[in-house]
CSV table of C-alpha atoms and ligand atoms in Angstrom, one decimal:
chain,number,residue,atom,x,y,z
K,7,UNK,CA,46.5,123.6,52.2
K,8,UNK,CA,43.0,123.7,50.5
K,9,UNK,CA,40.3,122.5,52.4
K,10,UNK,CA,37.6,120.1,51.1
K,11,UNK,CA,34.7,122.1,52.3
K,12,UNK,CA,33.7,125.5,53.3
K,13,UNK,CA,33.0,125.9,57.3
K,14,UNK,CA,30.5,129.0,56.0
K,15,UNK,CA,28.5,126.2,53.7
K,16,UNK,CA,28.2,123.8,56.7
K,17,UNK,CA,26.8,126.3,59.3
K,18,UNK,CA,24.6,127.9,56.7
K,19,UNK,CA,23.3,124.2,55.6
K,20,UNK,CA,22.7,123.4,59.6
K,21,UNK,CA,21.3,126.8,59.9
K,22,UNK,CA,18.5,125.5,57.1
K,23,UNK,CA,17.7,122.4,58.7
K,24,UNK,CA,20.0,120.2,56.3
K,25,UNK,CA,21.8,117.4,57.4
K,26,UNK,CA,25.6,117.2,57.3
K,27,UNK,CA,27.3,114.8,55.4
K,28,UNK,CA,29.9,112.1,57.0
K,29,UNK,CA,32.7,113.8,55.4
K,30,UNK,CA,31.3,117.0,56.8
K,31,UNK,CA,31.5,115.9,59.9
K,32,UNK,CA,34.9,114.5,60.0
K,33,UNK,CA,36.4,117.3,58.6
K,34,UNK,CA,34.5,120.2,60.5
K,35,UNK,CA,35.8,118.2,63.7
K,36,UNK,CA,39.7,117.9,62.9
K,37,UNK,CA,39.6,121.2,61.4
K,38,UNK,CA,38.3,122.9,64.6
K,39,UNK,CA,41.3,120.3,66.2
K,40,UNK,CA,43.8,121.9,64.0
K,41,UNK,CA,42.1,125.9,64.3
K,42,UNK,CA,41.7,125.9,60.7
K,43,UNK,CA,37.9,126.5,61.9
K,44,UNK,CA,37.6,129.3,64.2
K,45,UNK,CA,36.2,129.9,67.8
K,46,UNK,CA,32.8,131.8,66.2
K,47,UNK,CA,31.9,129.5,63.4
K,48,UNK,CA,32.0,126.6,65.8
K,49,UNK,CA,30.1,128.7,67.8
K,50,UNK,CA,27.8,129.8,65.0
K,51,UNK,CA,27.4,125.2,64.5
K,52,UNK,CA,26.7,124.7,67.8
K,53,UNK,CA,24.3,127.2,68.0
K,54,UNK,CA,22.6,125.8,64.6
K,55,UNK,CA,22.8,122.5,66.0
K,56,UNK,CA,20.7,123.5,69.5
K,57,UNK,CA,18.1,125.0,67.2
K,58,UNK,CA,17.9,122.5,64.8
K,59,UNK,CA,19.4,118.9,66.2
K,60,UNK,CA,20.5,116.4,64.6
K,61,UNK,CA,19.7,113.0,63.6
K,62,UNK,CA,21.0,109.7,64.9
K,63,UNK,CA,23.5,109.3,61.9
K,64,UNK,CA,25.0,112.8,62.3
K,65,UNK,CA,25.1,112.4,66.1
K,66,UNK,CA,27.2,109.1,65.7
K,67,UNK,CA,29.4,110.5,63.1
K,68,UNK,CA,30.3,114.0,65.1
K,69,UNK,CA,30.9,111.3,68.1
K,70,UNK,CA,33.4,109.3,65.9
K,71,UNK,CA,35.2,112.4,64.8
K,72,UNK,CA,36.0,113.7,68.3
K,73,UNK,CA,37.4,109.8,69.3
K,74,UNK,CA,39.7,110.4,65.8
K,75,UNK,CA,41.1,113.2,67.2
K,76,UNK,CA,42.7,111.4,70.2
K,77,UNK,CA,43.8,108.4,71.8
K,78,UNK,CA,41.9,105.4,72.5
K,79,UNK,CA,42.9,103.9,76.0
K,80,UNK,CA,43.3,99.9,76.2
K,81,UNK,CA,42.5,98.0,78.8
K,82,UNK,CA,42.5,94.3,77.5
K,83,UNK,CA,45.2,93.9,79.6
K,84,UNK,CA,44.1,93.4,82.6
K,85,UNK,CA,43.1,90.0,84.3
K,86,UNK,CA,39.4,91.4,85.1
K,87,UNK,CA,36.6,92.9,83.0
K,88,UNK,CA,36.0,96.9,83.2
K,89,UNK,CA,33.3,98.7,83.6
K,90,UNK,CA,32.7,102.5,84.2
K,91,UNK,CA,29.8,105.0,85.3
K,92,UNK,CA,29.7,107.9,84.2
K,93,UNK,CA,26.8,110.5,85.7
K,94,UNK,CA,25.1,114.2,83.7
K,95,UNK,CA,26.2,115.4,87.2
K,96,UNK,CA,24.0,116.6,90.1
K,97,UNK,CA,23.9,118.1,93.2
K,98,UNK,CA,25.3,116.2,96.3
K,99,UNK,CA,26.1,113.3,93.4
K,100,UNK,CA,29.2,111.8,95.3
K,101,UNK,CA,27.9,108.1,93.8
K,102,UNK,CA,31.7,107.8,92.3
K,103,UNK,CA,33.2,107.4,95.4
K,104,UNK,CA,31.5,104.6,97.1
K,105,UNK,CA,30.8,103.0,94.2
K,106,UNK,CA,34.2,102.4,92.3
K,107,UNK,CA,35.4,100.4,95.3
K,108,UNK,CA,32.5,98.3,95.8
K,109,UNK,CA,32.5,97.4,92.0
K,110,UNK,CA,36.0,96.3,92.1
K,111,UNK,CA,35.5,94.4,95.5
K,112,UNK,CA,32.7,92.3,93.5
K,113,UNK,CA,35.8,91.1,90.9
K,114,UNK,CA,35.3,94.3,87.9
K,115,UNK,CA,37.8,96.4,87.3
K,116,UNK,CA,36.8,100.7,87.5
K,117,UNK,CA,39.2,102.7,85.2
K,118,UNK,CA,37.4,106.1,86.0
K,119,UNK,CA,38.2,109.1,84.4
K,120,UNK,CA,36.8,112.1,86.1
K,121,UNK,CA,36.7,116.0,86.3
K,122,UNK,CA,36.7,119.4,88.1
K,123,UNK,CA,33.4,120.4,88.7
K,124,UNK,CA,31.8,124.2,86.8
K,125,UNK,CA,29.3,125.6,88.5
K,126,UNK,CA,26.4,124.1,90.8
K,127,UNK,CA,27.5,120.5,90.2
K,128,UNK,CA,30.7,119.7,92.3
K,129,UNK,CA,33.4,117.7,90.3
K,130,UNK,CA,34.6,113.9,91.7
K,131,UNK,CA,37.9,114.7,91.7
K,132,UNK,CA,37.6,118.4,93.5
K,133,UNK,CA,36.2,115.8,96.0
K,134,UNK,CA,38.8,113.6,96.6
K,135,UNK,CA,41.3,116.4,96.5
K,136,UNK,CA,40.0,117.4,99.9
K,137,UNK,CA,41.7,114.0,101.5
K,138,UNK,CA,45.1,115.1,102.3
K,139,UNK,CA,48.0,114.0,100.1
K,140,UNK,CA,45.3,112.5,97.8
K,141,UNK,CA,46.5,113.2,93.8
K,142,UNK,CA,44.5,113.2,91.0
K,143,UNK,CA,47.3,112.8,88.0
K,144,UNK,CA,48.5,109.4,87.2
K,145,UNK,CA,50.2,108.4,84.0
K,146,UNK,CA,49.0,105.9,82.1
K,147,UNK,CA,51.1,103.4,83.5
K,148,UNK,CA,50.6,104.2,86.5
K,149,UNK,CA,46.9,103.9,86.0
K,150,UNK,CA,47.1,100.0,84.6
K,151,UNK,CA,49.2,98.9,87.3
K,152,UNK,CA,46.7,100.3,90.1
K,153,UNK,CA,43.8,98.9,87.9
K,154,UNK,CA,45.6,95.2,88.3
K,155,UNK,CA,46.5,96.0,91.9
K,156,UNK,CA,43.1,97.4,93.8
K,157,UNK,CA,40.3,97.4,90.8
K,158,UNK,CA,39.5,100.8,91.1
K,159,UNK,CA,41.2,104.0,90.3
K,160,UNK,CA,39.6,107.6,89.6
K,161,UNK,CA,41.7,110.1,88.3
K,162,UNK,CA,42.4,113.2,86.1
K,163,UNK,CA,41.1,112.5,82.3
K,164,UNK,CA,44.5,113.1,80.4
K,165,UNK,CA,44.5,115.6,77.5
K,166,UNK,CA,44.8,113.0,75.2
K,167,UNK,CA,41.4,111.6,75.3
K,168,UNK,CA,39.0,113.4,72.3
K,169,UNK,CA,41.1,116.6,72.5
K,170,UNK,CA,38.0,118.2,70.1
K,171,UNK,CA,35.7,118.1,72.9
K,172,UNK,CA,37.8,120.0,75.3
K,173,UNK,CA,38.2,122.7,72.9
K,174,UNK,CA,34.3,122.4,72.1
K,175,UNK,CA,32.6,121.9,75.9
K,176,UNK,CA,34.7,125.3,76.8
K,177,UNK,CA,33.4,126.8,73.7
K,178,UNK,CA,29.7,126.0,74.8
K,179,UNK,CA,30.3,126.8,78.1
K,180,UNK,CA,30.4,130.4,77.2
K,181,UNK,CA,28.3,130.5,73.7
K,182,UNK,CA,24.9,129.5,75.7
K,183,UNK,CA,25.2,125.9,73.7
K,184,UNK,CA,25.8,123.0,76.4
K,185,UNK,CA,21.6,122.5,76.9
K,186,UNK,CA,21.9,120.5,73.3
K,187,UNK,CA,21.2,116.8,73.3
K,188,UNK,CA,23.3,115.9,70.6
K,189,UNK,CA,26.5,118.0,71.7
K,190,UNK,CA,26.0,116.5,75.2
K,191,UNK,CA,25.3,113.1,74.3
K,192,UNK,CA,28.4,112.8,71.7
K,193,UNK,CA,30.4,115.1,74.3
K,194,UNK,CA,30.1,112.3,76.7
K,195,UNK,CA,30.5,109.1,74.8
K,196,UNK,CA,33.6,110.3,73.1
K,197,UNK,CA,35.4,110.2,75.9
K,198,UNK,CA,33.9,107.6,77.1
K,199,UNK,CA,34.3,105.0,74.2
K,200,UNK,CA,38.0,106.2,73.5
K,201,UNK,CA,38.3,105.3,77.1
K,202,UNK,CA,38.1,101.2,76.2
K,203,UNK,CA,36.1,100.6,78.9
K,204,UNK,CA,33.9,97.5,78.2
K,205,UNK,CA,31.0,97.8,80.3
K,206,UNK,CA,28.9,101.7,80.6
K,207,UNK,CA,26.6,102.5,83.4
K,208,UNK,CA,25.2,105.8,82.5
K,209,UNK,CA,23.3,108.3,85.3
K,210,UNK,CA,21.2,110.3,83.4
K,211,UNK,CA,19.8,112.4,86.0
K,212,UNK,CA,16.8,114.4,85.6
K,213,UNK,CA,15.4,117.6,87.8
K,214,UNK,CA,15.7,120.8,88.5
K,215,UNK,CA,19.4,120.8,89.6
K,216,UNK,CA,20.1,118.3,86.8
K,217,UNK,CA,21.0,119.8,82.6
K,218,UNK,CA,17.5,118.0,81.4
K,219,UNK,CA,14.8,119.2,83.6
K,220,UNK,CA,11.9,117.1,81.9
K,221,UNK,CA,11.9,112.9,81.9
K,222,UNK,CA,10.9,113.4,78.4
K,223,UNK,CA,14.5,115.0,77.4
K,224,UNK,CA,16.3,112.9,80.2
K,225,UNK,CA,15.2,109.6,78.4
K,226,UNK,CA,15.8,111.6,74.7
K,227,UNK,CA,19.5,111.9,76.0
K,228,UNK,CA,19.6,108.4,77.5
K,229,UNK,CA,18.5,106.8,74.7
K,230,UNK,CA,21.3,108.5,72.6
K,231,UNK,CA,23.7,108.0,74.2
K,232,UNK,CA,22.6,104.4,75.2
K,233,UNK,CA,22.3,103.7,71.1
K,234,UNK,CA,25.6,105.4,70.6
K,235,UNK,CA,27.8,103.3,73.3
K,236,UNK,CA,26.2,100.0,71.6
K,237,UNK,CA,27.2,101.2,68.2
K,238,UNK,CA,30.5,101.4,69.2
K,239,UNK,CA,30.4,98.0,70.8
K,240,UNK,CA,30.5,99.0,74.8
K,241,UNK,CA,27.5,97.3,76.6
K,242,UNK,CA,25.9,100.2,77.9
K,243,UNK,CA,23.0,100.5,79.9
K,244,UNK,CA,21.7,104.0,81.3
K,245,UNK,CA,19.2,104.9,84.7
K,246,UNK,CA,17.2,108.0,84.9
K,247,UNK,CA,17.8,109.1,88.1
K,248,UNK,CA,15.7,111.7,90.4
K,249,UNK,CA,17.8,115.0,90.9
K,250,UNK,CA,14.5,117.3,91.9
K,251,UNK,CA,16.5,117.3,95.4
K,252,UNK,CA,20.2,116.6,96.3
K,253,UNK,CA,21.3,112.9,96.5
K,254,UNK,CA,22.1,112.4,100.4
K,255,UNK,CA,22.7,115.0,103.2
K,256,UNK,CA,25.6,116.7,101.9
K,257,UNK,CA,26.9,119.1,98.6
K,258,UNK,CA,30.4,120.3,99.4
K,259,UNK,CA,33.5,118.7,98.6
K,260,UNK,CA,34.6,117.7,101.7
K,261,UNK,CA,31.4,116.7,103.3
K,262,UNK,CA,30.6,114.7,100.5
K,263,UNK,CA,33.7,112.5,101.1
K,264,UNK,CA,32.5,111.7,104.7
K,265,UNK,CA,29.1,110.9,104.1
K,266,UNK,CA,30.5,108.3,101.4
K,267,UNK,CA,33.0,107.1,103.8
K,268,UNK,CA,29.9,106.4,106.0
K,269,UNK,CA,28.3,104.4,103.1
K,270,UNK,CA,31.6,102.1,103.1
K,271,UNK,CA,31.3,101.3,106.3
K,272,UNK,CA,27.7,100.2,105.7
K,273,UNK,CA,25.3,103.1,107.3
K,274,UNK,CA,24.7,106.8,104.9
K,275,UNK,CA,21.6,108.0,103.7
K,276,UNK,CA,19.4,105.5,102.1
K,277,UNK,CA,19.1,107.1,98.6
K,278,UNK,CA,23.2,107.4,98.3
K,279,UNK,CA,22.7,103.4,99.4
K,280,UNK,CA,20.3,102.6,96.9
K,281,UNK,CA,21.5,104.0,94.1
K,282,UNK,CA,25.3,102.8,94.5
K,283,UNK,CA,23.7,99.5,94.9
K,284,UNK,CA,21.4,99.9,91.6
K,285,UNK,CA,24.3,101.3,89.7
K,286,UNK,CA,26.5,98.3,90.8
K,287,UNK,CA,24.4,95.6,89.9
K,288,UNK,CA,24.3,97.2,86.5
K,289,UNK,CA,27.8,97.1,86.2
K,290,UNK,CA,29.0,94.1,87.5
K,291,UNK,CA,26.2,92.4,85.2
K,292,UNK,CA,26.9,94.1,82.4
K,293,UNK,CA,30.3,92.6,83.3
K,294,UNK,CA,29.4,88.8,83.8
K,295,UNK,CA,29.3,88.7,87.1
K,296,UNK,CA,26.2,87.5,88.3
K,297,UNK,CA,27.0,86.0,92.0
K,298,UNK,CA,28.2,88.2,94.1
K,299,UNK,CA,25.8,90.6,95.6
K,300,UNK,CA,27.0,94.1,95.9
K,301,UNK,CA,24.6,94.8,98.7
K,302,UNK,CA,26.3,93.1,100.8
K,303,UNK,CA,29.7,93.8,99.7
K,304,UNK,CA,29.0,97.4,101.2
K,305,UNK,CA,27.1,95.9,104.1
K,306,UNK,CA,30.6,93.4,105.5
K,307,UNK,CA,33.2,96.3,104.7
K,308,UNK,CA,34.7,94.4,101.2
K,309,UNK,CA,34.1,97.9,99.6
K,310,UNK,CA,35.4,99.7,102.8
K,311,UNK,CA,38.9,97.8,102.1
K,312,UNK,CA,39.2,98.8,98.6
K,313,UNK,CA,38.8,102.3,99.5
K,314,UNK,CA,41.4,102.5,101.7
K,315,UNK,CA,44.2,100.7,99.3
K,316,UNK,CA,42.9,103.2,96.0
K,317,UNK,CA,43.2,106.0,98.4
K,318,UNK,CA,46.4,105.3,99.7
K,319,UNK,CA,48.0,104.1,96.2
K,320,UNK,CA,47.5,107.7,95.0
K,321,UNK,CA,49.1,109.6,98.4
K,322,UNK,CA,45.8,109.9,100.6
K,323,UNK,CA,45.5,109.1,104.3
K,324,UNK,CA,42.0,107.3,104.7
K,325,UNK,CA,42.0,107.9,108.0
K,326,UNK,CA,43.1,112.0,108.1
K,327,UNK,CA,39.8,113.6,109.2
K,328,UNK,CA,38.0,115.6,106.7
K,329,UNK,CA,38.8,119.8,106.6
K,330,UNK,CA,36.3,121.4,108.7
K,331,UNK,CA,35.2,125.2,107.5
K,332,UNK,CA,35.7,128.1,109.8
K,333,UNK,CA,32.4,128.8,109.9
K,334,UNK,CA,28.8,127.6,110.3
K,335,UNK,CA,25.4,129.0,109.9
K,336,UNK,CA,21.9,127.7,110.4
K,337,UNK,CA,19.0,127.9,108.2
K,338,UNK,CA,15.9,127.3,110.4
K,339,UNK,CA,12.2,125.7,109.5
K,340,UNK,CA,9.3,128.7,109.8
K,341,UNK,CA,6.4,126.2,110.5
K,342,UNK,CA,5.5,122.5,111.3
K,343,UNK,CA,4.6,120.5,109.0
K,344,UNK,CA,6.3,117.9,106.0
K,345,UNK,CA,8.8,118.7,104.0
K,346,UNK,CA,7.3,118.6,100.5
K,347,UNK,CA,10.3,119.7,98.2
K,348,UNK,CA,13.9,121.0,98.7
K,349,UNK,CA,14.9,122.1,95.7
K,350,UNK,CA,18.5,120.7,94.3
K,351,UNK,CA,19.2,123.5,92.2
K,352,UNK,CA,19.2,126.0,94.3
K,353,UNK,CA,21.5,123.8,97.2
K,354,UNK,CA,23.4,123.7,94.7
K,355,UNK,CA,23.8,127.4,93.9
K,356,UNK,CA,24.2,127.8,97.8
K,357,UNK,CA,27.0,125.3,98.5
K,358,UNK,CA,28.8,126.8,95.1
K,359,UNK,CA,28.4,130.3,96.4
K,360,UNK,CA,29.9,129.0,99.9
K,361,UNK,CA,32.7,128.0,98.1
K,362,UNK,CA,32.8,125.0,96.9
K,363,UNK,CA,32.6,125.5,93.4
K,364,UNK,CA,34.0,127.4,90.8
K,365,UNK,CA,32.9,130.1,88.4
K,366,UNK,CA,36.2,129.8,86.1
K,367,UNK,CA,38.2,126.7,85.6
K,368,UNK,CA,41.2,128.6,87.7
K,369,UNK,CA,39.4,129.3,90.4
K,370,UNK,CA,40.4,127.4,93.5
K,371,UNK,CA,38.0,125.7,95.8
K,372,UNK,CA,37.4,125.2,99.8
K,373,UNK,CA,37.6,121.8,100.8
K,374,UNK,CA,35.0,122.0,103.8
K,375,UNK,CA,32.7,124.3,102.1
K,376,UNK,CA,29.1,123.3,101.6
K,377,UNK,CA,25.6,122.7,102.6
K,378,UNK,CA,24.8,120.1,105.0
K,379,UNK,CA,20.8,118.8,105.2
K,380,UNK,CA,18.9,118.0,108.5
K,381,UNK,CA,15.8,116.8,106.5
K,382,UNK,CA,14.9,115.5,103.4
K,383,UNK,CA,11.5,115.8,101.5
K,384,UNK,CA,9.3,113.1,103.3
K,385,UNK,CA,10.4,114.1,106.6
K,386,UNK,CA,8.4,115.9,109.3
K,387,UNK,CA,9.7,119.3,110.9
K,388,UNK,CA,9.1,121.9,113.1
K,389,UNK,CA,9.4,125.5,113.2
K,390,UNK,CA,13.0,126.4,114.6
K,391,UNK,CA,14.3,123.4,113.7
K,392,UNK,CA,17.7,123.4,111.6
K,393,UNK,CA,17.1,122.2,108.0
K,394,UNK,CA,20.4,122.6,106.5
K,395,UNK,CA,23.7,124.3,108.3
K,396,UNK,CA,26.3,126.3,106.0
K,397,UNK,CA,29.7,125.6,106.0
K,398,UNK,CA,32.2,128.1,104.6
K,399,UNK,CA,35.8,129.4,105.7
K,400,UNK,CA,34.7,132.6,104.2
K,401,UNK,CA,31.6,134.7,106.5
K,402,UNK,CA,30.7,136.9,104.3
K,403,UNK,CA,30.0,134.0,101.7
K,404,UNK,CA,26.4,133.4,103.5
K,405,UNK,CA,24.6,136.5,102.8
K,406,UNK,CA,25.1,135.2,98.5
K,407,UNK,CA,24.0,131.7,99.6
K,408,UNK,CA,21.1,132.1,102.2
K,409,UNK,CA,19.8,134.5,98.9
K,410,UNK,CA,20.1,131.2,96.7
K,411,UNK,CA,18.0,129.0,99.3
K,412,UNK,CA,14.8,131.2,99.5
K,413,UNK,CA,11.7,130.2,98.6
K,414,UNK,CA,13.8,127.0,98.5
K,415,UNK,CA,11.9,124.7,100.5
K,416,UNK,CA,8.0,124.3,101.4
K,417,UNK,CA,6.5,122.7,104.3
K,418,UNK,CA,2.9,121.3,104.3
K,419,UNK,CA,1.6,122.3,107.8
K,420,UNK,CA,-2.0,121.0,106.7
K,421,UNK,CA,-1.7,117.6,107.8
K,422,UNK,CA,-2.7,116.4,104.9
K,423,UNK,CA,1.2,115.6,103.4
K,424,UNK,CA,1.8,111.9,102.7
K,425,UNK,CA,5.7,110.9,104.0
K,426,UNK,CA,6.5,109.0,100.7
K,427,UNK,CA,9.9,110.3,99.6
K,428,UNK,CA,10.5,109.8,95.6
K,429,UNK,CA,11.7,107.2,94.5
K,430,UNK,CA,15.9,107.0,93.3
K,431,UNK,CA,15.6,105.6,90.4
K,432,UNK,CA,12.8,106.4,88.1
K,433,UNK,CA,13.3,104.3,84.8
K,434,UNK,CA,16.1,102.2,82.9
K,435,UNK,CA,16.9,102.8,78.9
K,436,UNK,CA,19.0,99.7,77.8
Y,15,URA,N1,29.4,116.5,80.4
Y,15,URA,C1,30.2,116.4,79.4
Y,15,URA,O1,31.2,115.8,79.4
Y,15,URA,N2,29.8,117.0,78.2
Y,15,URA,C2,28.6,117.7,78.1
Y,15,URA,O2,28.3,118.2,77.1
Y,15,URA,C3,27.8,117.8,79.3
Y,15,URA,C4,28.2,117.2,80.4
């Protein structure tokens, strides 16, 4: 079959600074689909398009090309408005899990998709796998019905849903080419718009253990996307949220599901509070729904109730107790003083190299592994006293992961620290 355009001409014309044209677009897209453009001159684009971005129009039209090459999910169905979340991913960021129950227990439906974790940031549903006899594939069907049922299901994304971006986000995995606003931005509301939901909550985060480092590019990304999810006629609303530390007192799979188990039944760490809470109101606004308050939804154990039945109706046992890892280390404070900053990025690396991530999709991962904090920035210390414990079935995991925490930390022994910890949520793009 002749093709309409010449992949050389488009990377060459990006490479330049030009703009690509709709048609471009569109057929650079399903060609790559149909591997009638290969591996390196996508790579070659993507590369181009880091360098040289891309406007609003282009960014739009690559999104709509990587919805074209799927399915589009439909949820006008159900008897209850949806909304969804979806975060850039962080560490210790186990939001999903308290907050898909307490959205549906306030009368909105949560249809949310989710996936493995690569790398520092843990995945939801590696998460949820560590509740035993929990499953992560439902069929479509299956999917609708529990929606109606309970409100709230997360599960596996099918393969279905913009099929181009799989094929792309693995490319840029390995081609140095995910750190790109537009490719992230379109990457995410692709799937999210061929999703149907009608409400968007995004969690842009920004920090060190977050993809955009700077506020500046956080609120570049959030704006994007924001403008992208209204084009396509999704109310979508995004915070920019801190990830200079982790979120809560845990990153590790299992761990994670505890401390949001602790959340439901109304106690947790106040930031993992907050910020279900903020992301809630957002959606069940964005929804309509204007009188109910989640707050204290969480508080009387309405969220704790839809928990349970969305764990349950895909094989979990909400009340198994969480794995617990072989082994435990402690990392120790050298001096008195106040925390001043404990760095996400590098709890992250630490809990990843104790196992709870994974460096290639295949790779399995341990259920209890992780880091566990004792003290948050803010908070007063003294020497000796545990700041974070290990937790790993492997021993001769903490030698990678005590190398990943140093210089980590720092503790202001002058008295002259304030105790203020930062604030959760730092701005909101609507
Ligand atoms: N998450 C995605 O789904 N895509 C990106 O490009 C980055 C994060």
């Amino acid at each position: 079959m002749s093709e309409p355009f010449d992949t050389v001409d488009i990377i060459r014309t990006k490479r330049d600074r030009g703009e690509l044209s709709s048609a471009e677009i569109a057929w650079v897209i399903d060609a790559y689909t149909r591997e009638a453009v290969a591996d390196e001159q996508m790579s070659a684009l993507a590369m181009a398009i880091l360098l040289n971005g891309m406007d609003r129009r282009e960014i739009g039209d690559w999104t709509a090309a990587m919805i074209a090459s799927g399915e589009r999910m439909d949820f006008s169905g159900l008897s209850r408005p949806t909304a969804d979340k979806h975060s850039t991913g962080g560490v210790g960021d186990k939001i999903t899990l308290p907050l898909a129950p307490l959205v549906a227990a306030c009368g909105v439906a949560v249809p949310q998709l989710s996936g493995r974790g690569l790398g520092h940031t843990g995945g939801t549903l590696d998460k949820l796998e560590a509740i035993p006899g929990w499953q992560a594939s439902l069929s479509n069907e299956a999917m609708l019905q529990q929606l109606e049922e309970v409100g709230a299901v997360i599960c596996a994304a099918g393969s279905g849903l913009a099929p181009a971006d799989k094929r792309l986000y693995a490319l840029r995995d390995v081609t140095g080419t995910v750190e790109a606003i537009p490719l992230i931005a379109s990457s995410i509301m692709s799937k999210k718009i061929a999703e149907g939901t009608g409400v968007l909550v995004l969690d842009v985060k920004v920090g060190s253990g977050a993809f955009m480092k700077t506020q500046e590019d956080a609120r570049e990304l959030a704006e994007t996307m924001v403008a992208l999810g209204q084009d396509a006629g999704v109310h979508t609303v995004a915070l920019l949220t801190d990830m200079s530390t982790p979120l809560g007192l845990t990153a590790g799979n299992g761990l994670e599901v505890r401390e949001s188990v602790e959340v439901l039944a109304g106690g947790g760490p106040q930031d993992v509070v907050d910020l279900t809470v903020a992301l809630a109101r957002e959606m069940i606004e964005g929804a309509g729904v204007t009188d109910v308050d989640p707050a204290e939804a969480l508080r009387d154990g309405r969220a704790m109730d839809v928990w349970r039945r969305m764990i349950q109706a895909q094989g979990g046992d909400p009340d198994a107790p969480m794995p617990t890892a072989r082994e435990t280390q402690q990392v120790t404070a050298d001096t008195d003083g106040v925390l001043t900053r404990l760095d996400a990025l590098a709890v992250g690396v630490a809990a990843w190299r104790l196992g709870a991530g994974r460096a290639r999709k295949e790779d399995p991962v341990q259920a209890a592994a992780g880091v566990e904090l004792h003290a948050k920035p803010g908070d007063r210390v003294r020497a000796g006293q545990p700041l974070m414990t290990l937790h790993t079935d492997e021993p001769g995991r903490f030698e990678r992961a005590g190398a990943a925490l140093e210089g980590c930390w720092d503790v202001d022994g002058s008295g002259d620290a304030g105790h203020t910890r930062p604030e959760i949520v730092i701005d909101r793009v609507s």
